[in-house]
C-alpha positions as protocol buffer text, in pm:
chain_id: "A"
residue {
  index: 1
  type: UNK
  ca { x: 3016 y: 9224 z: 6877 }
}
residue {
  index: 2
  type: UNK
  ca { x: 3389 y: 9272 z: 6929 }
}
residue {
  index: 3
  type: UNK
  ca { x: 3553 y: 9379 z: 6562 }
}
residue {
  index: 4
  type: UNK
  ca { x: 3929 y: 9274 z: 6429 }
}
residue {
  index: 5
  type: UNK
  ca { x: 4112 y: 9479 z: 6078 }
}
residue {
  index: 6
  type: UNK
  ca { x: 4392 y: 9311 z: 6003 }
}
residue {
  index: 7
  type: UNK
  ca { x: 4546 y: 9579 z: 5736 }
}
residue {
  index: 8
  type: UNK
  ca { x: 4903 y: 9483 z: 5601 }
}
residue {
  index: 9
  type: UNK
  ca { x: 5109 y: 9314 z: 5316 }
}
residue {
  index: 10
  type: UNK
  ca { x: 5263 y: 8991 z: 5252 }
}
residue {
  index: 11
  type: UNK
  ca { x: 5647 y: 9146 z: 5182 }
}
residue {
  index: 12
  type: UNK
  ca { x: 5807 y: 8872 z: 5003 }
}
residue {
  index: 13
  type: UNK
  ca { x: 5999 y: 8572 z: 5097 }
}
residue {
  index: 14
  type: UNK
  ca { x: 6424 y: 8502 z: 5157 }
}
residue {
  index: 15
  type: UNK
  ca { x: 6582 y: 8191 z: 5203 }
}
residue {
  index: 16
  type: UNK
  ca { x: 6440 y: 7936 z: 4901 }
}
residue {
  index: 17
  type: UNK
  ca { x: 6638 y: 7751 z: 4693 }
}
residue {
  index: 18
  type: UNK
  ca { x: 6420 y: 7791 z: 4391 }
}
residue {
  index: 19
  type: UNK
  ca { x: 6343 y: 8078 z: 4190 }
}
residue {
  index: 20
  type: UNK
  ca { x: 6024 y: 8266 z: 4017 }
}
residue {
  index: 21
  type: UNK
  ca { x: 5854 y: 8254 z: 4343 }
}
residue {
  index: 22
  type: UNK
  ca { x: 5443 y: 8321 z: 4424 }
}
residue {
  index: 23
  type: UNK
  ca { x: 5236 y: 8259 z: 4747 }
}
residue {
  index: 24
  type: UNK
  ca { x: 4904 y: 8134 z: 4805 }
}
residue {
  index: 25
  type: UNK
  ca { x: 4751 y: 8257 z: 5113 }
}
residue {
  index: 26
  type: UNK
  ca { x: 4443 y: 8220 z: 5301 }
}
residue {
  index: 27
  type: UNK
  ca { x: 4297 y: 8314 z: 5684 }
}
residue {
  index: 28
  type: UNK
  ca { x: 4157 y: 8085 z: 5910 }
}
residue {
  index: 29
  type: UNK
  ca { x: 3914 y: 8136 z: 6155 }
}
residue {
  index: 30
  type: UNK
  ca { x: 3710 y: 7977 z: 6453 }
}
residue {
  index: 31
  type: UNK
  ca { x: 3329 y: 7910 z: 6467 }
}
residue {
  index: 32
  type: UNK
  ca { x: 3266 y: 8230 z: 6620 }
}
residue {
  index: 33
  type: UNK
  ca { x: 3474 y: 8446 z: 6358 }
}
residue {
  index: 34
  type: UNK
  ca { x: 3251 y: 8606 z: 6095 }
}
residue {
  index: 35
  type: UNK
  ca { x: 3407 y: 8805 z: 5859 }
}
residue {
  index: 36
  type: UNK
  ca { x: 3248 y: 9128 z: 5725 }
}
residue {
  index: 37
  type: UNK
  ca { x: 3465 y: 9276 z: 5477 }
}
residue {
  index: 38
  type: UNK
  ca { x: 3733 y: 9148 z: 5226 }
}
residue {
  index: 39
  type: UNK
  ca { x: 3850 y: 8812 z: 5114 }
}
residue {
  index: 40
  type: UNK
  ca { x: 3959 y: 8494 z: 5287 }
}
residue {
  index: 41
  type: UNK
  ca { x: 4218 y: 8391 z: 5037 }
}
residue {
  index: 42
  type: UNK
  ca { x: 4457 y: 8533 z: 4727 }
}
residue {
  index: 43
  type: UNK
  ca { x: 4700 y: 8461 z: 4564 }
}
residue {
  index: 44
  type: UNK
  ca { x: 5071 y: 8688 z: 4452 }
}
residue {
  index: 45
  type: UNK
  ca { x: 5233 y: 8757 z: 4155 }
}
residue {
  index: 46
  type: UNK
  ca { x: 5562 y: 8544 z: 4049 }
}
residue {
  index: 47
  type: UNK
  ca { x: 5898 y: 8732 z: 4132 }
}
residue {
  index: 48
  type: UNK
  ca { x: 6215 y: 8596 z: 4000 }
}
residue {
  index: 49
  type: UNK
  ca { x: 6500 y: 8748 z: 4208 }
}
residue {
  index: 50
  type: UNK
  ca { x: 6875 y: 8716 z: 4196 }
}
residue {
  index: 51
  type: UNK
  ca { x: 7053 y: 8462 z: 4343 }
}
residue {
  index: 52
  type: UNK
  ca { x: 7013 y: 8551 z: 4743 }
}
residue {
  index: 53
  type: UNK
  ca { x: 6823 y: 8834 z: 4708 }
}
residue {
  index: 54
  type: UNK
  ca { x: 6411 y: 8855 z: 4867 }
}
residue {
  index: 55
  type: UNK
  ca { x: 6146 y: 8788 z: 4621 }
}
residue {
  index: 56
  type: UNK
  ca { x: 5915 y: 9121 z: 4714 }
}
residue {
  index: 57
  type: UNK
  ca { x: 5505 y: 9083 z: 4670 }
}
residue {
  index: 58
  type: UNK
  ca { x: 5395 y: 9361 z: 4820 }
}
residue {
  index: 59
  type: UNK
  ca { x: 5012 y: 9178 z: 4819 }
}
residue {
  index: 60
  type: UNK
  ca { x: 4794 y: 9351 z: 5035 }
}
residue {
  index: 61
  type: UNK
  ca { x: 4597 y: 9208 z: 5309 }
}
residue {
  index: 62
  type: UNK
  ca { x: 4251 y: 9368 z: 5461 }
}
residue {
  index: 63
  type: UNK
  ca { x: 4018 y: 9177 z: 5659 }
}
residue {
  index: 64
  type: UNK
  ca { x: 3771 y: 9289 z: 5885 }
}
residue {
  index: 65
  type: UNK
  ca { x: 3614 y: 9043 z: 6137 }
}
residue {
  index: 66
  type: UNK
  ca { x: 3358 y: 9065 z: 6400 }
}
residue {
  index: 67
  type: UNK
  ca { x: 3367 y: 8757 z: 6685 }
}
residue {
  index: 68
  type: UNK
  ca { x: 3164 y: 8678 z: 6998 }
}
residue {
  index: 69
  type: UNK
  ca { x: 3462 y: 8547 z: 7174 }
}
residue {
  index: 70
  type: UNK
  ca { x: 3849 y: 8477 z: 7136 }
}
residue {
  index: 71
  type: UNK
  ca { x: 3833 y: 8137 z: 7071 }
}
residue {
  index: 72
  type: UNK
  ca { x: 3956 y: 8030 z: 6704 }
}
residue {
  index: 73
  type: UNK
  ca { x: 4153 y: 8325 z: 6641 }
}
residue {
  index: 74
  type: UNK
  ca { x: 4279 y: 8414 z: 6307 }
}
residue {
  index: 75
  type: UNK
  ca { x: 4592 y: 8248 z: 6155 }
}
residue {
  index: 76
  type: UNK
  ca { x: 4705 y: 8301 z: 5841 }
}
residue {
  index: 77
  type: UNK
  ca { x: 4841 y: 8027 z: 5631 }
}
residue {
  index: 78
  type: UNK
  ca { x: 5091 y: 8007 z: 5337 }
}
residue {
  index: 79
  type: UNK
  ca { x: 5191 y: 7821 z: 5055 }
}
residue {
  index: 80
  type: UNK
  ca { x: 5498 y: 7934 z: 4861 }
}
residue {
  index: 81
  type: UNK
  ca { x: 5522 y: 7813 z: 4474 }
}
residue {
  index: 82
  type: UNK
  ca { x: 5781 y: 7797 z: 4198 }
}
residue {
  index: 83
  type: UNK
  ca { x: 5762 y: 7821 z: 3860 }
}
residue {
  index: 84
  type: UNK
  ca { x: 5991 y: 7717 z: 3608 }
}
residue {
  index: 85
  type: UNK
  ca { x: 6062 y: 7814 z: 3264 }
}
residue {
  index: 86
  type: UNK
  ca { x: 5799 y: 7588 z: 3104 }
}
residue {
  index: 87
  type: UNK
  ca { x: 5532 y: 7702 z: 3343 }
}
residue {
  index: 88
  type: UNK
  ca { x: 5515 y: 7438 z: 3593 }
}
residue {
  index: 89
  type: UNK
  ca { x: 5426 y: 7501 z: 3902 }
}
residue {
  index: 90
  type: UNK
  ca { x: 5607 y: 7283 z: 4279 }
}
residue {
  index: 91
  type: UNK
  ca { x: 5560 y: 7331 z: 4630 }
}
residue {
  index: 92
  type: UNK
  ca { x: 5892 y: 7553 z: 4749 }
}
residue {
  index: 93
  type: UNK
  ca { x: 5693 y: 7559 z: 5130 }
}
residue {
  index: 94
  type: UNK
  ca { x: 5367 y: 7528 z: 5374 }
}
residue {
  index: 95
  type: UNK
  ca { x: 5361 y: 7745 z: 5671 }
}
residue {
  index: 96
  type: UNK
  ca { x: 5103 y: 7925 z: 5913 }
}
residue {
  index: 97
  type: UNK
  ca { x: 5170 y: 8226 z: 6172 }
}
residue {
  index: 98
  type: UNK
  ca { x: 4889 y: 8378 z: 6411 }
}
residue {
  index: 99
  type: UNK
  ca { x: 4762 y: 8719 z: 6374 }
}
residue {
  index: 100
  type: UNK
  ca { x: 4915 y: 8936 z: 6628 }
}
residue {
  index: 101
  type: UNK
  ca { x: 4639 y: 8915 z: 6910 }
}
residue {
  index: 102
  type: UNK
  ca { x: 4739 y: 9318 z: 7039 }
}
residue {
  index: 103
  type: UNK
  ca { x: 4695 y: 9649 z: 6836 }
}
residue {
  index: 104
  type: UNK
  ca { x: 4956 y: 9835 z: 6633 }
}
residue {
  index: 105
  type: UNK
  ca { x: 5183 y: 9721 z: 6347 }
}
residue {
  index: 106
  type: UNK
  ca { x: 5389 y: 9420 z: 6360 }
}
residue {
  index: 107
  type: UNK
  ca { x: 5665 y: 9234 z: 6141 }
}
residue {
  index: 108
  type: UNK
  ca { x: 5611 y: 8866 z: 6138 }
}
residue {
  index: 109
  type: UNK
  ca { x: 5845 y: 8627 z: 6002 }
}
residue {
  index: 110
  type: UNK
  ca { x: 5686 y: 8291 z: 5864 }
}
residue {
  index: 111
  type: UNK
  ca { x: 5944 y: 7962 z: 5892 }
}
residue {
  index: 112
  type: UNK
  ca { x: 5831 y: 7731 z: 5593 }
}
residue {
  index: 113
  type: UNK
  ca { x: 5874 y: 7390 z: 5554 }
}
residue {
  index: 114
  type: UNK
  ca { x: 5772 y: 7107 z: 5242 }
}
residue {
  index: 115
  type: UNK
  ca { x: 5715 y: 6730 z: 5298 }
}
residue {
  index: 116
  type: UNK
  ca { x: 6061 y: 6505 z: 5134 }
}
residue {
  index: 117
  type: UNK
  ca { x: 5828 y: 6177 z: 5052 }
}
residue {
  index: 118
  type: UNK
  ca { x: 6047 y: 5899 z: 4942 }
}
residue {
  index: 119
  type: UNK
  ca { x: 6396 y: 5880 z: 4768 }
}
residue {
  index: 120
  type: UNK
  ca { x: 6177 y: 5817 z: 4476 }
}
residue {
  index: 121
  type: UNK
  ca { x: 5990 y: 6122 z: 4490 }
}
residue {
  index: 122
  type: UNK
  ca { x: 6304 y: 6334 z: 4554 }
}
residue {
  index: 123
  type: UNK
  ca { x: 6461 y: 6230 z: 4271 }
}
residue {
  index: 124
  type: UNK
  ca { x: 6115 y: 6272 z: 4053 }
}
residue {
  index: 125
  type: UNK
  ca { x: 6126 y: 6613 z: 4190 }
}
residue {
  index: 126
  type: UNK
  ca { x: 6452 y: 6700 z: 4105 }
}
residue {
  index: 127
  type: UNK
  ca { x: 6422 y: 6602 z: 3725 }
}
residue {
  index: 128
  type: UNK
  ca { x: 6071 y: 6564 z: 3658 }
}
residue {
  index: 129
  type: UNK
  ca { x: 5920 y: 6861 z: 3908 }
}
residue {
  index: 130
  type: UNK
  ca { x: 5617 y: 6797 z: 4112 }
}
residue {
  index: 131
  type: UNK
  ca { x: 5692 y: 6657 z: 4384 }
}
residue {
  index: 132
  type: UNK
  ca { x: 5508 y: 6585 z: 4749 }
}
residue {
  index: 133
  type: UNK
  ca { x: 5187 y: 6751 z: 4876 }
}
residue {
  index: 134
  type: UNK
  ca { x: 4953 y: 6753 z: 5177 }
}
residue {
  index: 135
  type: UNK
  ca { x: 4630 y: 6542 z: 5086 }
}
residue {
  index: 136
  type: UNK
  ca { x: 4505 y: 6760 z: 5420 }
}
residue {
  index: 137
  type: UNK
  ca { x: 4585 y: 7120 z: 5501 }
}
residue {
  index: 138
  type: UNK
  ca { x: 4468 y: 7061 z: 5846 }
}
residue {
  index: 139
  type: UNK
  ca { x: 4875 y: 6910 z: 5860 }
}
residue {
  index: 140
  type: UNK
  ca { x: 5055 y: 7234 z: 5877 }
}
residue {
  index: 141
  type: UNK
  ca { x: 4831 y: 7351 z: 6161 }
}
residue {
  index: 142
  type: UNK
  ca { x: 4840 y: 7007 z: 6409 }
}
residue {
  index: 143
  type: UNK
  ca { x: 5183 y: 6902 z: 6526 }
}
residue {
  index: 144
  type: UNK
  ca { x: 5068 y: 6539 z: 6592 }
}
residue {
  index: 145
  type: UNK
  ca { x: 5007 y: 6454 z: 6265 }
}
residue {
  index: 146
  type: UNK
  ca { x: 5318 y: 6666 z: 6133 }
}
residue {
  index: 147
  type: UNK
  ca { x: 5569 y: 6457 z: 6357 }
}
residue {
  index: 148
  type: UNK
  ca { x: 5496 y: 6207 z: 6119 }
}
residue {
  index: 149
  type: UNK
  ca { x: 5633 y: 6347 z: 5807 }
}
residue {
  index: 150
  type: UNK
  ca { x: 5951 y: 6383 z: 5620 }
}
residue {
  index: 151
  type: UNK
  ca { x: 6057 y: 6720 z: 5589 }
}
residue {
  index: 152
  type: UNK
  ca { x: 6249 y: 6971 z: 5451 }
}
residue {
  index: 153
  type: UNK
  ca { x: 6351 y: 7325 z: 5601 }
}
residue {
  index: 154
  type: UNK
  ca { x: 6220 y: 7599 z: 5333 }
}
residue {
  index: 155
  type: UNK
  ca { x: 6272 y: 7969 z: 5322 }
}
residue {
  index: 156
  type: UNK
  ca { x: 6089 y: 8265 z: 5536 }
}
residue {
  index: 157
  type: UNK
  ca { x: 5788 y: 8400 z: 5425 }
}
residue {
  index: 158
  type: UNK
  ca { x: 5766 y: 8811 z: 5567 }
}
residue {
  index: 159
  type: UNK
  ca { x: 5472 y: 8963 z: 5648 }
}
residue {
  index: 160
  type: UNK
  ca { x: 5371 y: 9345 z: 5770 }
}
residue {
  index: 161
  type: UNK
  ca { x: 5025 y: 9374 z: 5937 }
}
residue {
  index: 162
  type: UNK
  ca { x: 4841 y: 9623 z: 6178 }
}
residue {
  index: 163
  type: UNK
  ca { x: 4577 y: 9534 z: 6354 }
}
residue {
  index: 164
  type: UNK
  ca { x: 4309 y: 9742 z: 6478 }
}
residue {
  index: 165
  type: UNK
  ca { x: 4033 y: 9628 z: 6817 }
}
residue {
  index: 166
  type: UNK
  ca { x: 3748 y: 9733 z: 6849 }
}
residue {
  index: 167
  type: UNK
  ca { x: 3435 y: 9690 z: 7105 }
}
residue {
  index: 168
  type: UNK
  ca { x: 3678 y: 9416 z: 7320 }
}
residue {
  index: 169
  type: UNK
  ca { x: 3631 y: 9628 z: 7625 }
}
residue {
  index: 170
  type: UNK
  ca { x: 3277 y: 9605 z: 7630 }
}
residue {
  index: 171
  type: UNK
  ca { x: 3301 y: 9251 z: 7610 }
}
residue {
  index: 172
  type: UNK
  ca { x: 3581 y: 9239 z: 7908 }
}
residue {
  index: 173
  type: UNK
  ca { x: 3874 y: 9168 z: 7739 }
}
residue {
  index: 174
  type: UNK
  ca { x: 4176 y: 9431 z: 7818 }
}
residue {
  index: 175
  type: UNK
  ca { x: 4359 y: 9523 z: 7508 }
}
C-alpha cells in the first residue's frame, strides 16, 4: 500500500480578537485511509499574547497513513478556543485546510470563521460567554450547508508540515 507522514507543528494563530488562546485539532480521512502510527486528534496549550502579537503552540503533528487510493485525502480541521479569567472556555473559530498532496515542507495558513446566531446570542456572548456552536462538524467541511449560516470572520490559524510519499509510484501515481 501507498504510505503518507505528515510531520509538522501547529505554529500558533494571529488575527483573534480574544485572548488566552488553545486549538483543538483533529485529521480526517477517507474510507480507504488507515492510519498506522500516531493520533487522530490533540489538543494545545493556552497562550495569552499581547495585544496583536501571534499566540505560538508549537504542538507537534506526526501521522503516518497507508491508503489504497487518493480518494478521501487527509484534511486537517481546527477549532480555536478562549479562555477567560474564570476558566471558561468560547469558540474564537472553526476551520479546515488539506494536507499538502506533494512532498517537502509547506507553510499553510488556516482562515477561521465562528457562526453569529441571533442578536440574542451575540449579546449573551458578549456578557455572559458561550455563545454559538455547530450541532454537526460535517458544517465546516460542506459549503452547502455553510451558506446557510451567520458568520463571523476569525483569525488565521498557521501551520508547518512536511510530508513524506511513499510506494505511490508503484501504484501509478507520479509524485
Amino acid at each position: 500500500m501507498a504510505e503518507v507522514h505528515v510531520i509538522g507543528q501547529i505554529m500558533g494563530a494571529t488575527g483573534f480578537s480574544e485572548s488566552s488562546l488553545f486549538c483543538k485539532w483533529g485529521i480526517h480521512t477517507g474510507a480507504a485511509w488507515k492510519l498506522l502510527s500516531g493520533v487522530r486528534e490533540g489538543q494545545t496549550q493556552v497562550d495569552t499574547p499581547q495585544v496583536g502579537d501571534m499566540a505560538y503552540w508549537s504542538h507537534p503533528i506526526d501521522l503516518h497513513f497507508a491508503t489504497k487510493g487518493l480518494q478521501g485525502w487527509p484534511r486537517l480541521h481546527l477549532q480555536v478556543w478562549s479562555q477567560d479569567s474564570f476558566g471558561r472556555c468560547q469558540l474564537a473559530g472553526y476551520g479546515f485546510c488539506h494536507v499538502p498532496s506533494s512532498p517537502g515542507t509547506h507553510q499553510l495558513d488556516c482562515p477561521t470563521w465562528r457562526p453569529l446566531g441571533s442578536w440574542r446570542e451575540q449579546l449573551a456572548r458578549a456578557f455572559v460567554g458561550g455563545g454559538p456552536q455547530l450541532l454537526h462538524g460535517d458544517a465546516i467541511y460542506s459549503g452547502a450547508d455553510r451558506y446557510r449560516l451567520h458568520t463571523a470572520a476569525g483569525g488565521t490559524v498557521h501551520l508547518e508540515l512536511g510530508l513524506l510519499l511513499r510506494h505511490f509510484d508503484r501504484y501509478g501515481v507520479e509524485c
